[in-house]
Each structure stands twice: as C-alpha cells, then as structure tokens.
mmCIF file of C-alpha atoms in Angstrom:
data_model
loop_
_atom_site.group_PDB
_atom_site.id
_atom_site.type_symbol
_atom_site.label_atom_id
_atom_site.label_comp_id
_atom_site.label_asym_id
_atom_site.label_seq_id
_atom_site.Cartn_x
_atom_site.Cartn_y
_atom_site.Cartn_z
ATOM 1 C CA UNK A 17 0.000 0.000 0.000
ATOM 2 C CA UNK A 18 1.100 3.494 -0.681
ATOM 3 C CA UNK A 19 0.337 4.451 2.530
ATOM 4 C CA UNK A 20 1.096 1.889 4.937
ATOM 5 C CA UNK A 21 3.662 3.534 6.970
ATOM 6 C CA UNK A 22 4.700 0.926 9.659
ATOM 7 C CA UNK A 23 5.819 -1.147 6.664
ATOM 8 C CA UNK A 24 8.399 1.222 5.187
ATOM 9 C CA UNK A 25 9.652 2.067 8.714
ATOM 10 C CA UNK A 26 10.411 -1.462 9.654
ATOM 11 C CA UNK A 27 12.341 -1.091 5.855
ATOM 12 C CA UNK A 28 16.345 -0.986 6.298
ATOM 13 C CA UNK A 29 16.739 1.786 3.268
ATOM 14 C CA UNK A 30 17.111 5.311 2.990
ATOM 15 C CA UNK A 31 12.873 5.183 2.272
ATOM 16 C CA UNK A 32 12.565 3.307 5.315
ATOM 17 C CA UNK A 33 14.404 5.416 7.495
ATOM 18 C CA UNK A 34 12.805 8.511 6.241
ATOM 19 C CA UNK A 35 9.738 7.318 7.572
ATOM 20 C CA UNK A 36 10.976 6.674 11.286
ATOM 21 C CA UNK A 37 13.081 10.171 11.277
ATOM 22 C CA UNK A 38 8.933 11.515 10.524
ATOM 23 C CA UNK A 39 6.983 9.443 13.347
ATOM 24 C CA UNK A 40 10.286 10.023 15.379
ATOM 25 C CA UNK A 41 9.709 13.975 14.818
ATOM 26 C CA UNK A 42 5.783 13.433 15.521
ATOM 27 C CA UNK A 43 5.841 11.623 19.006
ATOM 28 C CA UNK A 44 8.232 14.210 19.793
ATOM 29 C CA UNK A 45 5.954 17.423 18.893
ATOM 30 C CA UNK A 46 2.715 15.312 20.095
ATOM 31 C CA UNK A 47 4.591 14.228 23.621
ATOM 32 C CA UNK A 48 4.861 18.549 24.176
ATOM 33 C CA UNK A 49 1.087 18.599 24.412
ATOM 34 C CA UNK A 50 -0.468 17.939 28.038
ATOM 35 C CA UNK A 51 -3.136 15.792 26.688
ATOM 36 C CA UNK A 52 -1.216 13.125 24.476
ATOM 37 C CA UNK A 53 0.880 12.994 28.175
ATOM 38 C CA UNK A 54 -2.126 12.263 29.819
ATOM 39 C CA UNK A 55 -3.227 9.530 27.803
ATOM 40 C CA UNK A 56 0.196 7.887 27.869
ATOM 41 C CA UNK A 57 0.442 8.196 31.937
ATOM 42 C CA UNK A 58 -3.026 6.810 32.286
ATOM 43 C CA UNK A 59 -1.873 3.396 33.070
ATOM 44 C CA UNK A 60 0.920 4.595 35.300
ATOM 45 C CA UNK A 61 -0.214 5.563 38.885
ATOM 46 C CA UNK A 62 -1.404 8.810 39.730
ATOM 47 C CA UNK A 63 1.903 9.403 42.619
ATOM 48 C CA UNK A 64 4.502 7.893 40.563
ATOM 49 C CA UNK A 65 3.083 9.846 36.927
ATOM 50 C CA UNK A 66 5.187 12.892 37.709
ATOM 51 C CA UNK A 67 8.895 10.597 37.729
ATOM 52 C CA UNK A 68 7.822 9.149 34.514
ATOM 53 C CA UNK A 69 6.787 12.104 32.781
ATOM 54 C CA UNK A 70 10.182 13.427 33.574
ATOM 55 C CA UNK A 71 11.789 10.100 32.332
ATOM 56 C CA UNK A 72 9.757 10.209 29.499
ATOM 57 C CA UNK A 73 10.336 13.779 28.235
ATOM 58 C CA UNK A 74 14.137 13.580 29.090
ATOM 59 C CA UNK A 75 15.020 10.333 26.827
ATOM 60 C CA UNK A 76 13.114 12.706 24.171
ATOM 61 C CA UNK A 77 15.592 15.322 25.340
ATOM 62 C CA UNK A 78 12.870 18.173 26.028
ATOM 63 C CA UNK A 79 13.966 18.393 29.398
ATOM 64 C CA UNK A 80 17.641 18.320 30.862
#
C-alpha cells in the first residue's frame, strides 16, 4: 500500500528510514502537548506519573 507507513519504517533503506526520522519527529511534537501525556500516563499511577513524565520527556531530550 502506498500508505502503509509501519511497513516502510520497519524497511532498512534510505525510504525506510525517512519514515521513522517523521513518526520520530511526531511523538516528539505530540509528547509537548499535556493531553497526548495524559493519555500515555493513564496506566501509570497517579503518585509515581510525575517521575515518569520526567523520564519520558528527558530520553526525548525536552527536558535536561
């Protein structure tokens, strides 16, 4: 399919790694916005959500 993303990201080539580089660059914009973090901490409890957010955004170097 021309569209079928997952598919040319598992790909070893140059097309393939175009692809990740893109979702890559979108988790990282989407992971900035309070509500995509909420909906990824959701099955993380409420007193240790804080830790991981900080994990979380640090591996995708937003934070130091």
């Amino acid at each position: 399919e021309p569209f079928n993303l997952v598919y040319f990201a598992c790909s070893k080539g140059e097309r393939g790694q175009r692809v990740v580089n893109l979702l890559n660059e979108s988790i990282k914009l989407k992971s900035q916005q309070v509500a995509y973090q909420q909906l990824v901490l959701k099955s993380i409890t409420e007193q240790n959500q804080p830790q991981a957010l900080h994990i979380w955004l640090q591996a995708l170097q937003l934070v130091p």
